[in-house]
PDB file of C-alpha atoms in Angstrom:
ATOM      1  CA  UNK F   1     144.705 334.203-115.089  1.00 46.00           C
ATOM      2  CA  UNK F   2     143.170 332.979-111.854  1.00 57.00           C
ATOM      3  CA  UNK F   3     140.985 336.097-111.611  1.00 59.00           C
ATOM      4  CA  UNK F   4     139.751 335.652-115.191  1.00 62.00           C
ATOM      5  CA  UNK F   5     139.103 331.979-114.513  1.00 66.00           C
ATOM      6  CA  UNK F   6     137.139 332.845-111.376  1.00 63.00           C
ATOM      7  CA  UNK F   7     135.103 335.427-113.289  1.00 64.00           C
ATOM      8  CA  UNK F   8     134.312 332.888-116.044  1.00 69.00           C
ATOM      9  CA  UNK F   9     133.322 330.325-113.454  1.00 68.00           C
ATOM     10  CA  UNK F  10     131.055 332.849-111.741  1.00 72.00           C
ATOM     11  CA  UNK F  11     129.464 333.796-115.057  1.00 78.00           C
ATOM     12  CA  UNK F  12     128.807 330.155-115.949  1.00 82.00           C
ATOM     13  CA  UNK F  13     127.340 329.534-112.513  1.00 82.00           C
ATOM     14  CA  UNK F  14     125.069 332.596-112.759  1.00 83.00           C
ATOM     15  CA  UNK F  15     123.924 331.531-116.241  1.00 86.00           C
ATOM     16  CA  UNK F  16     123.179 328.039-115.007  1.00 86.00           C
ATOM     17  CA  UNK F  17     121.126 329.321-112.079  1.00 86.00           C
ATOM     18  CA  UNK F  18     119.271 331.721-114.368  1.00 87.00           C
ATOM     19  CA  UNK F  19     118.337 328.908-116.753  1.00 88.00           C
ATOM     20  CA  UNK F  20     117.260 326.622-113.884  1.00 84.00           C
ATOM     21  CA  UNK F  21     115.183 329.423-112.360  1.00 86.00           C
ATOM     22  CA  UNK F  22     113.463 330.047-115.690  1.00 86.00           C
ATOM     23  CA  UNK F  23     112.657 326.345-116.054  1.00 87.00           C
ATOM     24  CA  UNK F  24     111.314 326.230-112.488  1.00 82.00           C
ATOM     25  CA  UNK F  25     109.098 329.251-113.124  1.00 81.00           C
ATOM     26  CA  UNK F  26     107.708 327.650-116.293  1.00 84.00           C
ATOM     27  CA  UNK F  27     106.787 324.499-114.366  1.00 83.00           C
ATOM     28  CA  UNK F  28     105.358 326.382-111.387  1.00 86.00           C
ATOM     29  CA  UNK F  29     103.111 328.738-113.410  1.00 87.00           C
ATOM     30  CA  UNK F  30     100.366 326.126-114.098  1.00 88.00           C
ATOM     31  CA  UNK F  31     100.229 325.240-110.398  1.00 89.00           C
ATOM     32  CA  UNK F  32      99.956 328.899-109.408  1.00 90.00           C
ATOM     33  CA  UNK F  33      97.240 329.462-112.022  1.00 92.00           C
ATOM     34  CA  UNK F  34      95.306 326.440-110.755  1.00 93.00           C
ATOM     35  CA  UNK F  35      95.530 327.518-107.123  1.00 92.00           C
ATOM     36  CA  UNK F  36      94.611 331.156-107.790  1.00 93.00           C
ATOM     37  CA  UNK F  37      91.731 330.144-110.070  1.00 93.00           C
ATOM     38  CA  UNK F  38      90.327 327.846-107.400  1.00 93.00           C
ATOM     39  CA  UNK F  39      89.835 330.864-105.128  1.00 93.00           C
ATOM     40  CA  UNK F  40      87.847 332.958-107.643  1.00 93.00           C
ATOM     41  CA  UNK F  41      84.234 332.813-108.881  1.00 92.00           C
ATOM     42  CA  UNK F  42      83.776 331.647-112.467  1.00 91.00           C
ATOM     43  CA  UNK F  43      83.091 335.074-113.941  1.00 91.00           C
ATOM     44  CA  UNK F  44      86.227 336.598-112.473  1.00 92.00           C
ATOM     45  CA  UNK F  45      88.270 333.479-113.258  1.00 91.00           C
ATOM     46  CA  UNK F  46      87.448 333.679-116.960  1.00 89.00           C
ATOM     47  CA  UNK F  47      87.989 337.429-117.084  1.00 90.00           C
ATOM     48  CA  UNK F  48      91.418 337.195-115.406  1.00 90.00           C
ATOM     49  CA  UNK F  49      92.759 334.635-117.880  1.00 87.00           C
ATOM     50  CA  UNK F  50      93.504 337.470-120.318  1.00 85.00           C
ATOM     51  CA  UNK F  51      96.041 339.082-117.988  1.00 87.00           C
ATOM     52  CA  UNK F  52      98.597 338.417-115.276  1.00 87.00           C
ATOM     53  CA  UNK F  53      95.780 338.710-112.739  1.00 89.00           C
ATOM     54  CA  UNK F  54      95.225 335.009-113.377  1.00 88.00           C
ATOM     55  CA  UNK F  55      98.388 334.315-111.354  1.00 89.00           C
ATOM     56  CA  UNK F  56      97.611 336.739-108.521  1.00 89.00           C
ATOM     57  CA  UNK F  57      95.267 336.484-105.501  1.00 89.00           C
ATOM     58  CA  UNK F  58      93.263 339.580-106.454  1.00 88.00           C
ATOM     59  CA  UNK F  59      89.542 340.258-106.641  1.00 87.00           C
ATOM     60  CA  UNK F  60      86.839 338.254-104.915  1.00 89.00           C
ATOM     61  CA  UNK F  61      88.933 335.619-103.102  1.00 90.00           C
ATOM     62  CA  UNK F  62      87.248 332.867-101.069  1.00 91.00           C
ATOM     63  CA  UNK F  63      87.146 329.112-100.423  1.00 93.00           C
ATOM     64  CA  UNK F  64      83.608 328.744-101.760  1.00 93.00           C
ATOM     65  CA  UNK F  65      84.767 326.593-104.672  1.00 94.00           C
ATOM     66  CA  UNK F  66      86.300 324.069-102.288  1.00 94.00           C
ATOM     67  CA  UNK F  67      83.087 323.863-100.272  1.00 94.00           C
ATOM     68  CA  UNK F  68      81.077 323.415-103.457  1.00 93.00           C
ATOM     69  CA  UNK F  69      83.478 320.734-104.711  1.00 93.00           C
ATOM     70  CA  UNK F  70      82.950 318.643-101.582  1.00 94.00           C
ATOM     71  CA  UNK F  71      79.200 319.083-101.959  1.00 92.00           C
ATOM     72  CA  UNK F  72      79.214 318.005-105.605  1.00 91.00           C
ATOM     73  CA  UNK F  73      81.333 314.854-105.187  1.00 91.00           C
ATOM     74  CA  UNK F  74      82.894 312.706-102.418  1.00 94.00           C
ATOM     75  CA  UNK F  75      86.321 314.237-102.987  1.00 94.00           C
ATOM     76  CA  UNK F  76      87.928 312.806 -99.828  1.00 94.00           C
ATOM     77  CA  UNK F  77      86.817 309.291-100.778  1.00 95.00           C
ATOM     78  CA  UNK F  78      88.213 309.596-104.292  1.00 96.00           C
ATOM     79  CA  UNK F  79      91.580 310.826-102.954  1.00 95.00           C
ATOM     80  CA  UNK F  80      91.677 308.018-100.371  1.00 95.00           C
ATOM     81  CA  UNK F  81      90.940 305.414-103.053  1.00 96.00           C
ATOM     82  CA  UNK F  82      93.709 306.728-105.296  1.00 95.00           C
ATOM     83  CA  UNK F  83      96.196 306.864-102.420  1.00 94.00           C
ATOM     84  CA  UNK F  84      95.403 303.264-101.436  1.00 96.00           C
ATOM     85  CA  UNK F  85      95.549 301.901-104.981  1.00 96.00           C
ATOM     86  CA  UNK F  86      98.656 303.866-105.923  1.00 95.00           C
ATOM     87  CA  UNK F  87     100.525 303.261-102.676  1.00 95.00           C
ATOM     88  CA  UNK F  88      99.931 299.505-102.593  1.00 96.00           C
ATOM     89  CA  UNK F  89     100.750 299.118-106.289  1.00 97.00           C
ATOM     90  CA  UNK F  90     104.001 301.079-106.000  1.00 96.00           C
ATOM     91  CA  UNK F  91     105.202 299.071-102.992  1.00 96.00           C
ATOM     92  CA  UNK F  92     104.332 295.682-104.534  1.00 97.00           C
ATOM     93  CA  UNK F  93     105.745 296.714-107.905  1.00 96.00           C
ATOM     94  CA  UNK F  94     109.100 297.735-106.431  1.00 96.00           C
ATOM     95  CA  UNK F  95     109.255 294.452-104.518  1.00 96.00           C
ATOM     96  CA  UNK F  96     108.344 292.021-107.277  1.00 96.00           C
ATOM     97  CA  UNK F  97     110.015 293.859-110.161  1.00 96.00           C
ATOM     98  CA  UNK F  98     113.275 294.189-108.241  1.00 95.00           C
ATOM     99  CA  UNK F  99     113.166 290.475-107.389  1.00 95.00           C
ATOM    100  CA  UNK F 100     112.544 289.619-111.041  1.00 95.00           C
ATOM    101  CA  UNK F 101     115.396 291.868-112.173  1.00 95.00           C
ATOM    102  CA  UNK F 102     117.687 290.331-109.529  1.00 94.00           C
ATOM    103  CA  UNK F 103     117.021 286.864-110.950  1.00 93.00           C
ATOM    104  CA  UNK F 104     117.652 288.066-114.509  1.00 93.00           C
ATOM    105  CA  UNK F 105     120.981 289.688-113.647  1.00 91.00           C
ATOM    106  CA  UNK F 106     122.564 287.535-110.946  1.00 90.00           C
ATOM    107  CA  UNK F 107     121.008 284.062-111.124  1.00 88.00           C
ATOM    108  CA  UNK F 108     121.883 281.953-114.120  1.00 80.00           C
ATOM    109  CA  UNK F 109     118.873 279.958-115.271  1.00 84.00           C
ATOM    110  CA  UNK F 110     117.957 278.530-118.623  1.00 89.00           C
ATOM    111  CA  UNK F 111     115.904 280.775-120.864  1.00 89.00           C
ATOM    112  CA  UNK F 112     116.310 283.980-118.858  1.00 90.00           C
ATOM    113  CA  UNK F 113     117.409 286.001-121.906  1.00 90.00           C
ATOM    114  CA  UNK F 114     114.346 284.872-123.857  1.00 94.00           C
ATOM    115  CA  UNK F 115     112.072 285.642-120.899  1.00 93.00           C
ATOM    116  CA  UNK F 116     113.584 289.102-120.473  1.00 92.00           C
ATOM    117  CA  UNK F 117     113.192 289.802-124.200  1.00 93.00           C
ATOM    118  CA  UNK F 118     109.507 288.851-124.037  1.00 94.00           C
ATOM    119  CA  UNK F 119     108.978 291.121-121.013  1.00 93.00           C
ATOM    120  CA  UNK F 120     110.701 294.044-122.722  1.00 91.00           C
ATOM    121  CA  UNK F 121     108.627 293.442-125.870  1.00 92.00           C
ATOM    122  CA  UNK F 122     105.502 294.251-123.858  1.00 91.00           C
ATOM    123  CA  UNK F 123     106.688 297.876-123.710  1.00 90.00           C
ATOM    124  CA  UNK F 124     105.566 298.408-127.310  1.00 91.00           C
ATOM    125  CA  UNK F 125     102.064 297.002-126.700  1.00 90.00           C
ATOM    126  CA  UNK F 126      99.539 299.806-125.927  1.00 91.00           C
ATOM    127  CA  UNK F 127      97.312 299.115-122.942  1.00 90.00           C
ATOM    128  CA  UNK F 128      94.220 299.819-125.032  1.00 89.00           C
ATOM    129  CA  UNK F 129      94.890 296.676-127.096  1.00 91.00           C
ATOM    130  CA  UNK F 130      94.639 294.399-124.052  1.00 92.00           C
ATOM    131  CA  UNK F 131      92.056 296.342-122.035  1.00 93.00           C
ATOM    132  CA  UNK F 132      89.004 294.393-123.291  1.00 93.00           C
ATOM    133  CA  UNK F 133      90.560 290.901-122.898  1.00 93.00           C
ATOM    134  CA  UNK F 134      91.822 291.901-119.458  1.00 93.00           C
ATOM    135  CA  UNK F 135      88.337 293.127-118.529  1.00 94.00           C
ATOM    136  CA  UNK F 136      86.789 289.805-119.579  1.00 93.00           C
ATOM    137  CA  UNK F 137      89.344 287.883-117.525  1.00 93.00           C
ATOM    138  CA  UNK F 138      88.926 290.114-114.456  1.00 92.00           C
ATOM    139  CA  UNK F 139      85.140 289.727-114.570  1.00 91.00           C
ATOM    140  CA  UNK F 140      85.422 285.932-114.224  1.00 90.00           C
ATOM    141  CA  UNK F 141      88.415 285.431-111.928  1.00 89.00           C
ATOM    142  CA  UNK F 142      87.691 283.773-108.553  1.00 88.00           C
ATOM    143  CA  UNK F 143      88.558 285.431-105.247  1.00 86.00           C
ATOM    144  CA  UNK F 144      88.620 284.187-101.665  1.00 80.00           C
ATOM    145  CA  UNK F 145      88.000 287.028 -99.222  1.00 76.00           C
ATOM    146  CA  UNK F 146      86.346 287.795 -95.927  1.00 76.00           C
ATOM    147  CA  UNK F 147      82.938 287.385 -97.548  1.00 76.00           C
ATOM    148  CA  UNK F 148      83.904 283.916 -98.782  1.00 79.00           C
ATOM    149  CA  UNK F 149      84.480 282.550-102.285  1.00 84.00           C
ATOM    150  CA  UNK F 150      83.308 284.900-105.034  1.00 84.00           C
ATOM    151  CA  UNK F 151      83.678 285.197-108.799  1.00 86.00           C
ATOM    152  CA  UNK F 152      84.708 288.422-110.506  1.00 87.00           C
ATOM    153  CA  UNK F 153      87.054 291.204-109.461  1.00 91.00           C
ATOM    154  CA  UNK F 154      85.006 294.169-110.654  1.00 92.00           C
ATOM    155  CA  UNK F 155      84.254 297.022-108.223  1.00 92.00           C
ATOM    156  CA  UNK F 156      87.217 296.359-105.955  1.00 92.00           C
ATOM    157  CA  UNK F 157      90.695 297.570-105.119  1.00 94.00           C
ATOM    158  CA  UNK F 158      92.327 294.358-106.326  1.00 94.00           C
ATOM    159  CA  UNK F 159      91.194 294.832-109.928  1.00 95.00           C
ATOM    160  CA  UNK F 160      92.932 298.213-109.938  1.00 95.00           C
ATOM    161  CA  UNK F 161      96.117 296.936-108.272  1.00 96.00           C
ATOM    162  CA  UNK F 162      97.039 293.379-109.250  1.00 95.00           C
ATOM    163  CA  UNK F 163      97.140 293.781-113.075  1.00 94.00           C
ATOM    164  CA  UNK F 164      99.698 296.591-112.722  1.00 95.00           C
ATOM    165  CA  UNK F 165     102.085 295.194-110.107  1.00 95.00           C
ATOM    166  CA  UNK F 166     104.611 293.950-112.673  1.00 93.00           C
ATOM    167  CA  UNK F 167     105.497 295.864-115.820  1.00 93.00           C
ATOM    168  CA  UNK F 168     108.298 295.768-118.343  1.00 93.00           C
ATOM    169  CA  UNK F 169     109.570 299.311-117.770  1.00 94.00           C
ATOM    170  CA  UNK F 170     110.113 298.879-114.027  1.00 95.00           C
ATOM    171  CA  UNK F 171     111.854 295.531-114.530  1.00 95.00           C
ATOM    172  CA  UNK F 172     114.036 297.090-117.236  1.00 94.00           C
ATOM    173  CA  UNK F 173     115.082 299.947-114.919  1.00 93.00           C
ATOM    174  CA  UNK F 174     116.122 297.506-112.193  1.00 95.00           C
ATOM    175  CA  UNK F 175     117.929 295.226-114.660  1.00 94.00           C
ATOM    176  CA  UNK F 176     119.987 298.092-116.064  1.00 93.00           C
ATOM    177  CA  UNK F 177     120.876 299.368-112.603  1.00 93.00           C
ATOM    178  CA  UNK F 178     121.781 295.942-111.207  1.00 93.00           C
ATOM    179  CA  UNK F 179     124.081 295.304-114.174  1.00 91.00           C
ATOM    180  CA  UNK F 180     126.192 298.313-113.127  1.00 90.00           C
ATOM    181  CA  UNK F 181     126.698 297.094-109.561  1.00 88.00           C
ATOM    182  CA  UNK F 182     130.172 295.690-108.748  1.00 86.00           C
ATOM    183  CA  UNK F 183     130.129 291.966-109.468  1.00 83.00           C
ATOM    184  CA  UNK F 184     132.848 291.438-106.860  1.00 86.00           C
ATOM    185  CA  UNK F 185     130.331 292.162-104.115  1.00 87.00           C
ATOM    186  CA  UNK F 186     128.075 289.317-105.228  1.00 88.00           C
ATOM    187  CA  UNK F 187     130.986 286.926-105.728  1.00 88.00           C
ATOM    188  CA  UNK F 188     132.410 287.712-102.309  1.00 89.00           C
ATOM    189  CA  UNK F 189     129.031 287.201-100.664  1.00 88.00           C
ATOM    190  CA  UNK F 190     128.586 283.839-102.398  1.00 88.00           C
ATOM    191  CA  UNK F 191     132.061 282.742-101.285  1.00 88.00           C
ATOM    192  CA  UNK F 192     131.118 283.657 -97.702  1.00 87.00           C
ATOM    193  CA  UNK F 193     128.084 281.396 -97.999  1.00 88.00           C
ATOM    194  CA  UNK F 194     125.343 284.019 -98.316  1.00 87.00           C
ATOM    195  CA  UNK F 195     122.099 282.890 -99.898  1.00 89.00           C
ATOM    196  CA  UNK F 196     120.474 284.690-102.813  1.00 91.00           C
ATOM    197  CA  UNK F 197     117.829 286.074-100.468  1.00 91.00           C
ATOM    198  CA  UNK F 198     120.498 287.489 -98.160  1.00 92.00           C
ATOM    199  CA  UNK F 199     122.374 289.025-101.101  1.00 92.00           C
ATOM    200  CA  UNK F 200     119.166 290.608-102.374  1.00 92.00           C
ATOM    201  CA  UNK F 201     118.162 292.014 -98.977  1.00 92.00           C
ATOM    202  CA  UNK F 202     121.516 293.024 -97.486  1.00 91.00           C
ATOM    203  CA  UNK F 203     123.698 293.936-100.463  1.00 90.00           C
ATOM    204  CA  UNK F 204     121.760 294.734-103.631  1.00 93.00           C
ATOM    205  CA  UNK F 205     118.689 296.565-102.324  1.00 92.00           C
ATOM    206  CA  UNK F 206     120.573 298.886 -99.902  1.00 90.00           C
ATOM    207  CA  UNK F 207     122.523 300.096-102.954  1.00 89.00           C
ATOM    208  CA  UNK F 208     119.421 300.524-105.109  1.00 90.00           C
ATOM    209  CA  UNK F 209     118.190 303.840-103.685  1.00 86.00           C
ATOM    210  CA  UNK F 210     118.401 305.839-106.945  1.00 86.00           C
ATOM    211  CA  UNK F 211     116.568 303.273-109.080  1.00 90.00           C
ATOM    212  CA  UNK F 212     113.984 302.726-106.348  1.00 92.00           C
ATOM    213  CA  UNK F 213     113.210 306.439-106.337  1.00 88.00           C
ATOM    214  CA  UNK F 214     113.049 306.631-110.138  1.00 88.00           C
ATOM    215  CA  UNK F 215     110.825 303.569-110.482  1.00 92.00           C
ATOM    216  CA  UNK F 216     108.573 304.744-107.644  1.00 92.00           C
ATOM    217  CA  UNK F 217     108.024 308.162-109.257  1.00 90.00           C
ATOM    218  CA  UNK F 218     107.209 306.698-112.666  1.00 91.00           C
ATOM    219  CA  UNK F 219     104.887 304.065-111.206  1.00 94.00           C
ATOM    220  CA  UNK F 220     103.186 306.603-108.960  1.00 93.00           C
ATOM    221  CA  UNK F 221     102.418 308.927-111.865  1.00 91.00           C
ATOM    222  CA  UNK F 222     101.027 306.109-114.003  1.00 93.00           C
ATOM    223  CA  UNK F 223      98.794 304.710-111.266  1.00 95.00           C
ATOM    224  CA  UNK F 224      97.586 308.027-109.840  1.00 94.00           C
ATOM    225  CA  UNK F 225      96.593 309.231-113.307  1.00 93.00           C
ATOM    226  CA  UNK F 226      94.735 306.029-114.229  1.00 93.00           C
ATOM    227  CA  UNK F 227      91.444 306.776-115.987  1.00 94.00           C
ATOM    228  CA  UNK F 228      90.500 304.262-118.674  1.00 93.00           C
ATOM    229  CA  UNK F 229      90.909 301.075-116.625  1.00 95.00           C
ATOM    230  CA  UNK F 230      89.069 302.287-113.480  1.00 95.00           C
ATOM    231  CA  UNK F 231      86.327 303.683-115.700  1.00 93.00           C
ATOM    232  CA  UNK F 232      85.871 300.208-117.199  1.00 94.00           C
ATOM    233  CA  UNK F 233      86.025 298.069-114.051  1.00 94.00           C
ATOM    234  CA  UNK F 234      84.617 300.290-111.285  1.00 94.00           C
ATOM    235  CA  UNK F 235      80.977 301.328-111.237  1.00 90.00           C
ATOM    236  CA  UNK F 236      80.728 301.504-107.451  1.00 90.00           C
ATOM    237  CA  UNK F 237      81.376 305.056-106.236  1.00 89.00           C
ATOM    238  CA  UNK F 238      83.129 303.670-103.165  1.00 92.00           C
ATOM    239  CA  UNK F 239      86.107 302.461-105.236  1.00 94.00           C
ATOM    240  CA  UNK F 240      86.467 305.237-107.789  1.00 94.00           C
ATOM    241  CA  UNK F 241      89.836 307.067-108.010  1.00 95.00           C
ATOM    242  CA  UNK F 242      90.394 310.787-108.501  1.00 94.00           C
ATOM    243  CA  UNK F 243      90.597 310.821-112.295  1.00 94.00           C
ATOM    244  CA  UNK F 244      87.253 309.089-112.693  1.00 94.00           C
ATOM    245  CA  UNK F 245      85.845 311.434-110.057  1.00 92.00           C
ATOM    246  CA  UNK F 246      86.781 314.383-112.259  1.00 90.00           C
ATOM    247  CA  UNK F 247      83.841 313.626-114.559  1.00 89.00           C
ATOM    248  CA  UNK F 248      81.451 314.641-111.752  1.00 89.00           C
ATOM    249  CA  UNK F 249      82.470 318.250-112.405  1.00 89.00           C
ATOM    250  CA  UNK F 250      81.687 318.133-116.127  1.00 85.00           C
ATOM    251  CA  UNK F 251      78.095 317.002-115.775  1.00 79.00           C
ATOM    252  CA  UNK F 252      75.258 319.477-116.351  1.00 69.00           C
ATOM    253  CA  UNK F 253      76.599 322.957-115.564  1.00 80.00           C
ATOM    254  CA  UNK F 254      80.391 323.182-115.533  1.00 84.00           C
ATOM    255  CA  UNK F 255      81.780 325.295-112.698  1.00 88.00           C
ATOM    256  CA  UNK F 256      85.411 325.996-113.597  1.00 91.00           C
ATOM    257  CA  UNK F 257      86.233 327.281-110.134  1.00 92.00           C
ATOM    258  CA  UNK F 258      85.115 323.950-108.658  1.00 92.00           C
ATOM    259  CA  UNK F 259      87.153 322.099-111.271  1.00 93.00           C
ATOM    260  CA  UNK F 260      90.257 324.061-110.267  1.00 94.00           C
ATOM    261  CA  UNK F 261      89.516 323.446-106.591  1.00 94.00           C
ATOM    262  CA  UNK F 262      89.214 319.705-107.235  1.00 94.00           C
ATOM    263  CA  UNK F 263      92.450 319.667-109.235  1.00 93.00           C
ATOM    264  CA  UNK F 264      94.202 321.539-106.422  1.00 93.00           C
ATOM    265  CA  UNK F 265      92.994 318.993-103.876  1.00 93.00           C
ATOM    266  CA  UNK F 266      94.036 315.939-105.861  1.00 93.00           C
ATOM    267  CA  UNK F 267      97.460 317.477-106.514  1.00 92.00           C
ATOM    268  CA  UNK F 268      98.272 317.528-102.789  1.00 88.00           C
ATOM    269  CA  UNK F 269      99.136 313.773-102.567  1.00 88.00           C
ATOM    270  CA  UNK F 270     101.389 314.106-105.614  1.00 87.00           C
ATOM    271  CA  UNK F 271     103.351 316.990-104.097  1.00 85.00           C
ATOM    272  CA  UNK F 272     103.550 315.225-100.722  1.00 86.00           C
ATOM    273  CA  UNK F 273     104.875 312.058-102.374  1.00 84.00           C
ATOM    274  CA  UNK F 274     107.414 314.050-104.367  1.00 81.00           C
ATOM    275  CA  UNK F 275     108.718 315.907-101.313  1.00 80.00           C
ATOM    276  CA  UNK F 276     108.971 312.713 -99.285  1.00 80.00           C
ATOM    277  CA  UNK F 277     110.705 310.828-102.068  1.00 76.00           C
ATOM    278  CA  UNK F 278     113.096 313.712-102.632  1.00 73.00           C
ATOM    279  CA  UNK F 279     114.256 313.504 -99.016  1.00 69.00           C
ATOM    280  CA  UNK F 280     114.443 309.710 -99.172  1.00 65.00           C
ATOM    281  CA  UNK F 281     116.408 309.891-102.443  1.00 61.00           C
ATOM    282  CA  UNK F 282     118.952 312.344-101.018  1.00 61.00           C
ATOM    283  CA  UNK F 283     119.313 310.210 -97.893  1.00 59.00           C
ATOM    284  CA  UNK F 284     119.861 307.062 -99.962  1.00 56.00           C
ATOM    285  CA  UNK F 285     122.507 308.783-102.089  1.00 54.00           C
ATOM    286  CA  UNK F 286     124.315 310.021 -98.970  1.00 53.00           C
ATOM    287  CA  UNK F 287     124.301 306.582 -97.343  1.00 51.00           C
ATOM    288  CA  UNK F 288     125.134 304.548-100.456  1.00 49.00           C
ATOM    289  CA  UNK F 289     128.671 303.252-100.649  1.00 47.00           C
ATOM    290  CA  UNK F 290     130.871 300.202-100.552  1.00 43.00           C
ATOM    291  CA  UNK F 291     132.314 299.552 -97.135  1.00 42.00           C
ATOM    292  CA  UNK F 292     135.376 297.459 -96.641  1.00 38.00           C
TER     293      UNK F 292
END
């Protein structure tokens, strides 16, 4: 019986790995196609799409498309802008949304259920319905900066960051996770005289590694792929993100090799963020626990 059980277990394990490998291959194929296409001239790129040669580094391979992409548009500037906007927004969003969720779950205050319901109701409101009113508000808001007092947030980093710091989905993720934490920890900390700030910093957030990683990934993808809002509020090339910069490659003559090269370049920060967050997520899982 034990031998049969071991054989069944091995078969299930092999089947599972086969399915996971197939899924991984399906997800990797577009990336391989993009990278291989970025190394080929347009004529060969289009000809290879009809065969498996599209996924192989064969034919006239060079980095000419990358050189041409940098000549056509300020690619490095666009990537830097997106990294700044996305990075700052993710950090501020995790901070403020986790603090809001902490107050909803652990601090009893009048009207918190109504406030949470209103926040969650915003999840069903498409951004397109509030884009124009938000644009009108952003164009008239005051700002005190190094250049002094000014009016209007257009053509700046702040107009791409501040409206997206807090959102209903991120708050909802933190609320659901905090509700599953052991209430005895909070009660014991309050009995010992810990303040709410100390409980948030030293007890709740060290245990929130999984939800931090999940919220960071979702927020990163939303912000890095922003197109409509930056297109509306940023006319200055110095503040444009990568998705708006993509339109440079569809003006006049379209060079598909340059498009693939640009897409390959702007994918690098996404992969780097994913790999970093994967390590951080595993480390947080390994270190998470309740110590006596």
